[in-house]
Short mmCIF file of C-alpha atoms in Angstrom, two decimals:
data_model
loop_
_atom_site.label_atom_id
_atom_site.label_comp_id
_atom_site.label_asym_id
_atom_site.label_seq_id
_atom_site.Cartn_x
_atom_site.Cartn_y
_atom_site.Cartn_z
CA MET A 1 -7.87 7.91 -26.37
CA PRO A 2 -5.89 7.62 -23.11
CA SER A 3 -6.38 10.59 -20.77
CA ASP A 4 -2.64 11.33 -20.71
CA LEU A 5 -2.64 11.78 -24.47
CA LEU A 6 -5.76 13.95 -24.28
CA ILE A 7 -4.13 16.18 -21.68
CA ASP A 8 -0.99 16.45 -23.84
CA ARG A 9 -3.16 17.64 -26.72
CA LEU A 10 -5.09 20.11 -24.59
CA VAL A 11 -1.88 21.56 -23.19
CA ASP A 12 -0.42 21.81 -26.70
CA GLY A 13 -3.55 23.69 -27.74
CA LEU A 14 -3.31 26.19 -24.87
CA ARG A 15 -3.50 29.82 -25.97
CA PRO A 16 -3.93 32.92 -23.83
CA THR A 17 -7.62 33.77 -23.45
CA ARG A 18 -9.72 36.76 -22.49
CA ARG A 19 -12.89 36.61 -20.44
CA PRO A 20 -16.07 37.63 -22.25
CA ALA A 21 -17.24 40.88 -20.63
CA THR A 22 -21.00 41.17 -20.14
CA LEU A 23 -20.86 44.96 -20.50
CA ARG A 24 -18.99 44.69 -23.79
CA GLN A 25 -21.49 42.16 -25.10
CA GLY A 26 -24.35 44.42 -24.00
CA ALA A 27 -22.75 47.32 -25.86
CA VAL A 28 -22.45 45.19 -29.01
CA LEU A 29 -26.14 44.27 -28.83
CA LEU A 30 -27.11 47.90 -28.21
CA ALA A 31 -25.05 48.98 -31.23
CA LEU A 32 -26.63 46.26 -33.36
CA ALA A 33 -30.14 47.35 -32.32
CA GLY A 34 -29.17 50.97 -33.07
CA VAL A 35 -27.93 50.05 -36.54
CA GLU A 36 -31.13 48.08 -37.16
CA LEU A 37 -33.30 50.98 -36.02
CA ALA A 38 -31.39 53.43 -38.22
CA GLY A 39 -31.62 51.09 -41.21
CA PHE A 40 -35.33 50.46 -40.62
CA LEU A 41 -36.15 54.13 -40.33
CA SER A 42 -34.00 54.99 -43.36
CA LEU A 43 -36.57 53.06 -45.42
CA GLY A 44 -39.07 55.75 -44.53
CA THR A 45 -40.94 53.61 -42.03
CA LEU A 46 -41.21 56.10 -39.16
CA ARG A 47 -44.91 56.55 -38.37
CA PRO A 48 -45.96 59.92 -39.76
CA ASP A 49 -47.98 60.92 -36.67
CA ILE A 50 -45.23 60.25 -34.14
CA ALA A 51 -45.27 63.85 -32.87
CA THR A 52 -48.98 63.54 -32.07
CA ALA A 53 -48.56 60.04 -30.62
CA ALA A 54 -45.84 61.31 -28.29
CA GLY A 55 -48.55 63.19 -26.46
CA LEU A 56 -50.42 59.97 -25.63
CA SER A 57 -49.72 57.95 -22.50
CA VAL A 58 -50.38 54.73 -24.45
CA PHE A 59 -47.48 55.53 -26.79
CA TRP A 60 -45.09 55.90 -23.86
CA TRP A 61 -46.51 52.76 -22.23
CA LYS A 62 -45.77 50.86 -25.45
CA MET A 63 -42.26 52.25 -25.98
CA GLY A 64 -41.27 52.27 -22.31
CA GLY A 65 -42.68 48.80 -21.67
CA LEU A 66 -40.88 47.25 -24.64
CA ALA A 67 -37.59 49.02 -23.86
CA SER A 68 -37.74 47.88 -20.22
CA LEU A 69 -38.55 44.30 -21.18
CA ALA A 70 -35.81 44.23 -23.82
CA LEU A 71 -33.14 45.61 -21.48
CA ALA A 72 -34.16 43.29 -18.64
CA ALA A 73 -34.27 40.18 -20.83
CA THR A 74 -30.91 41.05 -22.42
CA THR A 75 -29.36 41.37 -18.97
CA VAL A 76 -30.81 38.02 -17.90
CA ALA A 77 -29.61 36.34 -21.10
CA LEU A 78 -26.06 37.71 -20.96
CA ARG A 79 -25.68 36.86 -17.27
CA SER A 80 -26.94 33.34 -17.91
CA PHE A 81 -24.01 32.59 -20.24
CA ASP A 82 -21.83 32.32 -17.13
CA PRO A 83 -21.79 28.67 -15.98
CA LEU A 84 -22.40 29.74 -12.38
CA SER A 85 -25.52 31.71 -13.17
CA SER A 86 -29.00 30.22 -13.07
CA PRO A 87 -31.42 32.37 -15.06
CA ARG A 88 -34.66 30.78 -13.86
CA SER A 89 -35.30 33.08 -10.90
CA GLU A 90 -34.38 36.12 -12.99
CA LEU A 91 -36.74 34.92 -15.72
CA ARG A 92 -39.54 34.72 -13.16
CA ARG A 93 -38.84 38.32 -12.16
CA TRP A 94 -38.90 39.28 -15.84
CA MET A 95 -42.30 37.61 -16.14
CA ALA A 96 -43.47 39.71 -13.20
CA VAL A 97 -42.36 42.87 -15.06
CA LEU A 98 -44.24 41.61 -18.12
CA ALA A 99 -47.35 41.08 -16.04
CA GLY A 100 -46.97 44.63 -14.69
CA VAL A 101 -46.79 46.00 -18.25
CA PHE A 102 -49.95 44.05 -19.14
CA VAL A 103 -51.82 45.37 -16.10
CA LEU A 104 -50.80 48.93 -16.92
CA GLY A 105 -52.01 48.41 -20.49
CA TRP A 106 -55.33 47.08 -19.20
CA VAL A 107 -55.71 50.16 -16.97
CA LEU A 108 -54.98 52.46 -19.91
CA ASP A 109 -57.40 50.51 -22.10
CA ALA A 110 -60.14 50.68 -19.48
CA GLY A 111 -59.70 54.45 -19.36
CA SER A 112 -60.22 54.83 -23.12
CA GLN A 113 -63.46 54.53 -25.08
CA PRO A 114 -62.53 52.98 -28.42
CA GLY A 115 -66.14 52.25 -29.36
CA LEU A 116 -65.22 49.20 -31.48
CA GLY A 117 -65.67 45.47 -30.90
CA LEU A 118 -62.59 43.45 -29.94
CA GLY A 119 -62.54 41.68 -33.33
CA ALA A 120 -62.46 44.95 -35.21
CA ARG A 121 -59.75 46.33 -32.94
CA LEU A 122 -57.43 43.47 -33.86
CA MET A 123 -57.09 44.63 -37.51
CA TRP A 124 -55.88 41.25 -38.78
CA GLN A 125 -54.13 42.44 -41.91
CA MET A 126 -52.01 44.98 -40.06
CA GLY A 127 -51.43 42.47 -37.28
CA ILE A 128 -49.95 39.91 -39.67
CA GLU A 129 -47.64 42.60 -41.04
CA CYS A 130 -46.60 43.38 -37.44
CA LEU A 131 -45.71 39.73 -36.84
CA THR A 132 -43.69 39.45 -40.05
CA VAL A 133 -41.65 42.63 -39.61
CA MET A 134 -41.10 42.00 -35.90
CA THR A 135 -39.70 38.55 -36.69
CA ILE A 136 -37.36 39.94 -39.35
CA LEU A 137 -36.11 42.65 -36.99
CA SER A 138 -35.52 40.13 -34.20
CA THR A 139 -33.49 37.71 -36.31
CA PRO A 140 -30.10 39.52 -36.26
CA LEU A 141 -30.39 39.91 -32.49
CA VAL A 142 -31.21 36.22 -32.03
CA LEU A 143 -28.14 35.35 -34.09
CA ALA A 144 -25.91 37.73 -32.12
CA LEU A 145 -27.16 36.27 -28.84
CA LEU A 146 -26.60 32.76 -30.20
CA LEU A 147 -22.96 33.60 -30.95
CA MET A 148 -22.54 34.99 -27.43
CA MET A 149 -24.24 31.94 -25.99
CA ARG A 150 -21.84 29.68 -27.87
CA ARG A 151 -18.88 31.72 -26.65
CA GLY A 152 -20.11 31.43 -23.05
CA ALA A 153 -20.87 28.32 -21.04
CA PRO A 154 -24.57 28.34 -20.13
CA THR A 155 -25.43 25.38 -17.94
CA ASP A 156 -29.19 25.79 -18.23
CA LEU A 157 -29.52 25.90 -22.00
CA GLY A 158 -33.31 25.97 -22.07
CA ALA A 159 -33.62 28.95 -19.74
CA SER A 160 -30.76 30.80 -21.46
CA ALA A 161 -32.37 30.24 -24.85
CA THR A 162 -35.70 31.49 -23.51
CA ALA A 163 -34.06 34.64 -22.13
CA ALA A 164 -32.17 35.20 -25.39
CA GLY A 165 -35.35 34.75 -27.43
CA ALA A 166 -37.32 37.12 -25.19
CA ALA A 167 -34.52 39.69 -25.40
CA ALA A 168 -34.32 39.57 -29.19
CA ALA A 169 -38.10 39.51 -29.60
CA THR A 170 -38.80 42.50 -27.35
CA ALA A 171 -35.91 44.47 -28.87
CA GLY A 172 -37.23 43.71 -32.36
CA ALA A 173 -40.71 44.76 -31.24
CA PHE A 174 -39.30 47.98 -29.79
CA ILE A 175 -37.69 48.86 -33.14
CA PHE A 176 -40.90 47.99 -34.96
CA ALA A 177 -42.91 50.17 -32.56
CA PHE A 178 -41.40 53.29 -34.21
CA HIS A 179 -43.38 52.28 -37.30
CA CYS A 180 -46.51 50.75 -35.75
CA PRO A 181 -49.36 53.26 -36.02
CA SER A 182 -51.54 51.56 -33.41
CA ASP A 183 -51.88 52.97 -29.93
CA ASP A 184 -54.63 50.59 -28.91
CA PRO A 185 -53.46 48.59 -25.85
CA PHE A 186 -55.61 45.60 -26.82
CA TYR A 187 -54.09 45.45 -30.32
CA ILE A 188 -50.56 45.88 -28.95
CA VAL A 189 -50.90 43.27 -26.22
CA PHE A 190 -52.46 40.74 -28.62
CA TRP A 191 -50.13 41.05 -31.61
CA TYR A 192 -46.91 41.90 -29.81
CA THR A 193 -47.42 39.02 -27.38
CA LEU A 194 -48.11 36.70 -30.29
CA GLY A 195 -45.00 37.87 -32.19
CA CYS A 196 -42.66 37.93 -29.20
CA GLY A 197 -44.03 34.63 -27.94
CA ALA A 198 -43.44 32.92 -31.28
CA ILE A 199 -39.86 34.21 -31.53
CA THR A 200 -39.16 33.21 -27.93
CA MET A 201 -40.55 29.71 -28.42
CA LEU A 202 -38.60 29.28 -31.64
CA SER A 203 -35.42 30.35 -29.85
CA ARG A 204 -36.23 28.00 -26.97
CA ALA A 205 -36.54 25.14 -29.44
CA LEU A 206 -33.49 25.89 -31.62
CA LEU A 207 -30.80 27.63 -29.57
CA PRO A 208 -30.12 24.77 -27.11
CA ARG A 209 -29.27 22.51 -30.06
CA LEU A 210 -26.98 25.11 -31.60
CA ALA A 211 -25.28 26.23 -28.38
CA ARG A 212 -24.75 22.81 -26.78
CA TRP A 213 -21.20 22.34 -25.54
CA MET B 1 7.73 19.91 -17.93
CA ARG B 2 5.52 17.51 -16.01
CA MET B 3 4.95 18.58 -12.43
CA CYS B 4 5.06 16.13 -9.54
CA ASN B 5 1.99 15.85 -7.40
CA GLN B 6 2.78 15.24 -3.77
CA ALA B 7 0.07 15.22 -1.13
CA ARG B 8 0.52 18.38 0.89
CA ARG B 9 -2.05 21.06 1.51
CA PRO B 10 -1.09 24.55 0.27
CA HIS B 11 -1.31 26.17 3.70
CA GLU B 12 1.32 23.69 4.96
CA TRP B 13 3.96 24.86 2.53
CA MET B 14 2.74 28.40 1.92
CA GLY B 15 2.54 29.15 5.63
CA VAL B 16 -0.93 30.63 5.33
CA SER B 17 -4.42 29.47 6.12
CA PRO B 18 -6.78 28.71 3.19
CA THR B 19 -7.62 31.98 1.47
CA PRO B 20 -11.09 33.41 2.16
CA ARG B 21 -13.23 33.94 -0.93
CA PRO B 22 -13.69 35.98 -3.04
CA HIS B 23 -9.99 36.74 -3.21
CA PRO B 24 -8.05 39.42 -5.09
CA PRO B 25 -6.06 38.51 -8.19
CA ARG B 26 -2.72 36.91 -7.42
CA PRO B 27 0.54 38.63 -8.34
CA ALA B 28 2.34 36.98 -11.26
CA ALA B 29 5.23 35.92 -9.02
CA GLU B 30 2.88 34.02 -6.73
CA ILE B 31 1.24 32.28 -9.69
CA VAL B 32 4.64 31.15 -10.93
CA ARG B 33 5.52 29.89 -7.43
CA LEU B 34 2.25 27.99 -7.21
CA HIS B 35 2.70 26.15 -10.43
CA THR B 36 6.27 25.27 -9.74
CA THR B 37 5.70 24.10 -6.16
CA PRO B 38 4.37 20.66 -5.29
CA ALA B 39 0.87 20.58 -3.86
CA ASP B 40 -2.22 18.41 -3.76
CA GLY B 41 -4.34 20.75 -5.84
CA THR B 42 -6.93 22.35 -3.62
CA GLU B 43 -9.51 24.60 -5.19
CA ASP B 44 -7.72 27.80 -4.21
CA GLU B 45 -4.58 26.62 -5.91
CA TRP B 46 -6.56 25.40 -8.91
CA GLY B 47 -7.91 28.91 -9.35
CA ALA B 48 -4.38 30.27 -9.43
CA LEU B 49 -3.32 27.58 -11.89
CA MET B 50 -6.24 28.38 -14.17
CA ALA B 51 -5.43 32.08 -13.97
CA ALA B 52 -1.90 31.19 -15.06
CA ALA B 53 -3.34 29.05 -17.87
CA HIS B 54 -5.35 32.06 -19.04
CA ALA B 55 -2.04 33.79 -19.57
CA GLY B 56 -0.69 30.80 -21.51
CA HIS B 57 1.41 29.00 -18.83
CA ALA B 58 1.49 25.44 -20.15
CA ALA B 59 3.16 23.86 -17.08
CA ALA B 60 0.49 25.26 -14.75
CA TYR B 61 -2.21 24.09 -17.11
CA ARG B 62 -0.82 20.58 -17.32
CA ARG B 63 -0.69 20.28 -13.57
CA LEU B 64 -4.22 21.61 -13.27
CA LEU B 65 -5.57 19.11 -15.81
CA ASP B 66 -3.73 16.24 -14.12
CA ASP B 67 -5.33 17.19 -10.79
CA LEU B 68 -8.75 17.69 -12.34
CA ARG B 69 -8.65 14.32 -14.08
CA LYS B 70 -8.36 12.62 -10.69
CA TRP B 71 -11.04 14.80 -9.11
CA LEU B 72 -13.41 14.23 -12.02
CA GLY B 73 -12.80 10.48 -11.85
CA ARG B 74 -14.02 10.49 -8.24
CA PHE B 75 -16.90 12.85 -9.07
CA TYR B 76 -18.30 10.70 -11.87
CA ALA B 77 -17.61 7.37 -10.15
CA ARG B 78 -20.33 8.32 -7.66
CA ARG B 79 -22.74 9.48 -10.33
CA LEU B 80 -22.44 7.30 -13.42
CA PRO B 81 -22.19 3.64 -14.32
CA PRO B 82 -18.51 2.58 -14.29
CA SER B 83 -18.43 2.08 -18.06
CA MET B 84 -19.23 5.76 -18.59
CA VAL B 85 -16.82 7.33 -16.11
CA GLU B 86 -13.72 7.59 -18.29
CA ASP B 87 -15.65 9.05 -21.23
CA ALA B 88 -17.29 11.57 -18.93
CA VAL B 89 -13.93 12.58 -17.47
CA GLN B 90 -12.40 13.14 -20.90
CA ASP B 91 -15.48 14.94 -22.18
CA THR B 92 -15.35 17.27 -19.19
CA LEU B 93 -11.63 17.93 -19.59
CA VAL B 94 -12.31 19.00 -23.17
CA ALA B 95 -15.18 21.21 -21.97
CA ILE B 96 -12.95 22.78 -19.32
CA HIS B 97 -10.38 23.49 -22.02
CA GLU B 98 -12.90 25.02 -24.42
CA LYS B 99 -14.68 27.07 -21.77
CA ARG B 100 -11.70 28.01 -19.60
CA HIS B 101 -12.11 31.67 -20.53
CA THR B 102 -15.43 31.74 -18.62
CA TYR B 103 -13.64 31.18 -15.31
CA ASP B 104 -13.18 34.45 -13.44
CA PRO B 105 -9.94 34.35 -11.39
CA GLN B 106 -11.54 36.81 -8.95
CA ARG B 107 -13.94 34.06 -7.89
CA PRO B 108 -13.34 30.63 -6.31
CA PHE B 109 -12.56 27.83 -8.71
CA LYS B 110 -14.52 24.92 -7.25
CA PRO B 111 -18.04 26.27 -7.95
CA TRP B 112 -17.04 26.87 -11.58
CA LEU B 113 -15.62 23.36 -11.84
CA MET B 114 -18.74 21.89 -10.22
CA ALA B 115 -20.98 23.79 -12.64
CA VAL B 116 -19.11 22.40 -15.65
CA ALA B 117 -18.96 18.87 -14.20
CA ARG B 118 -22.69 18.89 -13.33
CA TYR B 119 -23.57 20.16 -16.80
CA LYS B 120 -21.64 17.29 -18.34
CA TRP B 121 -23.22 14.85 -15.89
CA ILE B 122 -26.72 15.95 -16.91
CA ASP B 123 -25.62 15.71 -20.53
CA ARG B 124 -24.52 12.12 -19.93
CA LEU B 125 -27.78 11.20 -18.23
CA ARG B 126 -29.72 12.54 -21.20
CA ALA B 127 -27.38 10.76 -23.62
CA MET B 128 -28.04 7.47 -21.80
CA GLY B 129 -31.66 7.84 -22.80
CA ARG B 130 -30.88 8.71 -26.41
CA HIS B 131 -28.36 5.97 -27.11
CA GLY B 132 -29.07 2.27 -27.12
CA THR B 133 -27.19 -0.01 -24.76
CA GLU B 134 -25.58 -3.23 -25.87
CA ALA B 135 -26.12 -6.14 -23.54
CA LEU B 136 -22.98 -7.38 -21.83
CA PRO B 137 -21.94 -11.01 -22.42
CA ASP B 138 -22.32 -13.20 -19.33
CA ASP B 139 -18.61 -14.11 -19.21
CA ILE B 140 -17.28 -10.56 -19.43
CA ALA B 141 -14.42 -9.83 -17.01
CA VAL B 142 -15.36 -7.18 -14.48
CA ASP B 143 -12.68 -5.47 -12.38
CA ASP B 144 -13.53 -4.40 -8.89
CA HIS B 145 -17.21 -5.15 -9.38
CA GLU B 146 -18.21 -4.44 -5.82
CA SER B 147 -16.66 -1.01 -5.66
CA SER B 148 -18.05 -0.20 -9.10
CA VAL B 149 -21.57 -0.87 -7.99
CA THR B 150 -21.41 0.53 -4.48
CA SER B 151 -19.53 3.66 -5.52
CA GLN B 152 -22.47 5.05 -7.52
CA VAL B 153 -23.85 6.46 -4.30
CA VAL B 154 -25.30 9.63 -5.73
CA LEU B 155 -26.84 7.91 -8.73
CA GLN B 156 -28.48 5.25 -6.58
CA HIS B 157 -29.77 7.91 -4.21
CA LEU B 158 -31.28 9.87 -7.09
CA MET B 159 -32.85 6.77 -8.60
CA ALA B 160 -34.74 6.24 -5.36
CA GLU B 161 -36.76 9.30 -6.36
CA LEU B 162 -37.96 7.66 -9.58
CA LYS B 163 -40.95 5.40 -9.98
CA PRO B 164 -39.87 1.84 -9.11
CA ALA B 165 -40.52 0.60 -12.67
CA GLN B 166 -38.36 3.38 -14.13
CA ALA B 167 -35.54 2.81 -11.63
CA GLU B 168 -35.62 -0.94 -12.27
CA ALA B 169 -35.47 -0.52 -16.05
CA ILE B 170 -32.54 1.91 -15.82
CA ARG B 171 -30.68 -0.25 -13.32
CA LEU B 172 -31.00 -3.42 -15.39
CA VAL B 173 -30.33 -2.02 -18.88
CA LYS B 174 -28.14 1.03 -18.35
CA ILE B 175 -26.14 0.02 -15.30
CA GLU B 176 -26.03 -3.77 -15.24
CA GLY B 177 -25.92 -4.22 -19.01
CA TYR B 178 -28.93 -6.48 -19.60
CA SER B 179 -30.65 -6.32 -22.97
CA VAL B 180 -34.11 -4.83 -23.21
CA ALA B 181 -35.55 -8.33 -23.79
CA GLU B 182 -33.79 -9.72 -20.69
CA ALA B 183 -34.94 -6.79 -18.59
CA SER B 184 -38.45 -7.34 -19.93
CA ALA B 185 -38.36 -11.01 -18.90
CA ARG B 186 -37.05 -10.16 -15.43
CA THR B 187 -39.50 -7.38 -14.66
CA GLY B 188 -42.59 -8.47 -16.55
CA GLN B 189 -42.69 -5.12 -18.37
CA SER B 190 -43.04 -5.26 -22.15
CA ASP B 191 -40.04 -4.30 -24.33
CA SER B 192 -41.61 -1.00 -25.29
CA LEU B 193 -42.50 -0.21 -21.68
CA ILE B 194 -38.89 -0.86 -20.66
CA LYS B 195 -37.74 1.65 -23.29
CA VAL B 196 -40.34 4.20 -22.26
CA ASN B 197 -39.43 3.83 -18.59
CA ILE B 198 -35.73 4.27 -19.37
CA HIS B 199 -36.39 7.37 -21.47
CA ARG B 200 -38.73 8.99 -18.96
CA GLY B 201 -36.68 7.97 -15.95
CA LEU B 202 -33.46 9.43 -17.35
CA ALA B 203 -35.23 12.63 -18.34
CA ARG B 204 -36.58 12.85 -14.81
CA LEU B 205 -33.11 12.18 -13.36
CA ALA B 206 -31.63 14.99 -15.46
CA ALA B 207 -34.38 17.35 -14.32
CA ILE B 208 -33.80 16.44 -10.66
CA VAL B 209 -30.05 17.04 -10.98
CA GLN B 210 -30.59 20.35 -12.74
CA SER B 211 -33.07 21.60 -10.18
CA ARG B 212 -30.97 21.21 -7.07
CA PRO B 213 -27.50 22.19 -5.91
CA ASP B 214 -25.02 19.38 -5.74
CA ALA B 215 -22.38 18.61 -3.16
CA GLU B 216 -19.07 17.14 -4.18
#
């Protein structure tokens, strides 16, 4: 098609537009996570000993760490949908926060005396359940971030998809943590890393194909 | 209405020096004046034209796209084989149209344009690796052959960073239009090695482009 004709068509198709606002998108994601949390807890999934757990530093490490990681990754992802933004340096900083959370968990674990072998502490059956529910809870958030990614113009699709996957995975894990009865740092680091890592890698593989522009 | 496109810089007819960035949003009256006044389309003016396009001003948008078509033609002529330039220009114009809402009128226009153009350039480099190339017949008419070859300054410069075998395979098959078999005979590489070198070389080129800032 000649360029003149193409330009004629583009001009004919011109409609007033509105810029996507990062804050508005963040609010939408927050509302979606809130609805998910309310729906999840309405199924009677809230851990019965949450009042006791709230007195443990490990509980707050788990909840605070996941909330921080989810908020930070969501910010990185939403900012990366701007064509001028490069998310790689921000992703590296996010990885540093993740490493800090791991180190804090290791310190907390070293201070406790669980008295069980590492294999027994993993509790495979419960761990598999963790992975499954975490993945289900992350899915709506991955889809919402995909829609926002398609609406934006990310120029580093791989890094944006990684950030989106990490955001959805950690947010899903945060919601699941209201149910998870384990306060063992080793169990949490192992299974949550496995679950979040799988969701992030899946997003990294799929989202660039679906959000290509 | 189609706008004329005379070569005068905005500060010559606006009576002001180029606006420092970031700049505040322009009043509507100034936007209207900009897209009804002849100019050569500098980035500051392009930002105002795009802001007007956001509000639905078709005349401003047409003038912007006309200017961008020329700028993109020069941009890709230095970065892609001549046969791919027109497609890349049109592809980028469509992308600019579809993603125009992501331009923030509070910020300068050129970096946004460069980001979109670079993204499409990388996309083209990757596509060169995915799609086969038909060999050109020996008697094909070539316009302005010398300028076509010498104008790919940026592409040639980038290819110098590849392994010689990769650069040679890309140059012969993707730029000069030889078949894989002909390139194989010329270089002594097997057919499959030519294909592997093209694939890996183009992937490496895309990674190099993505990893560094680009000048116009």
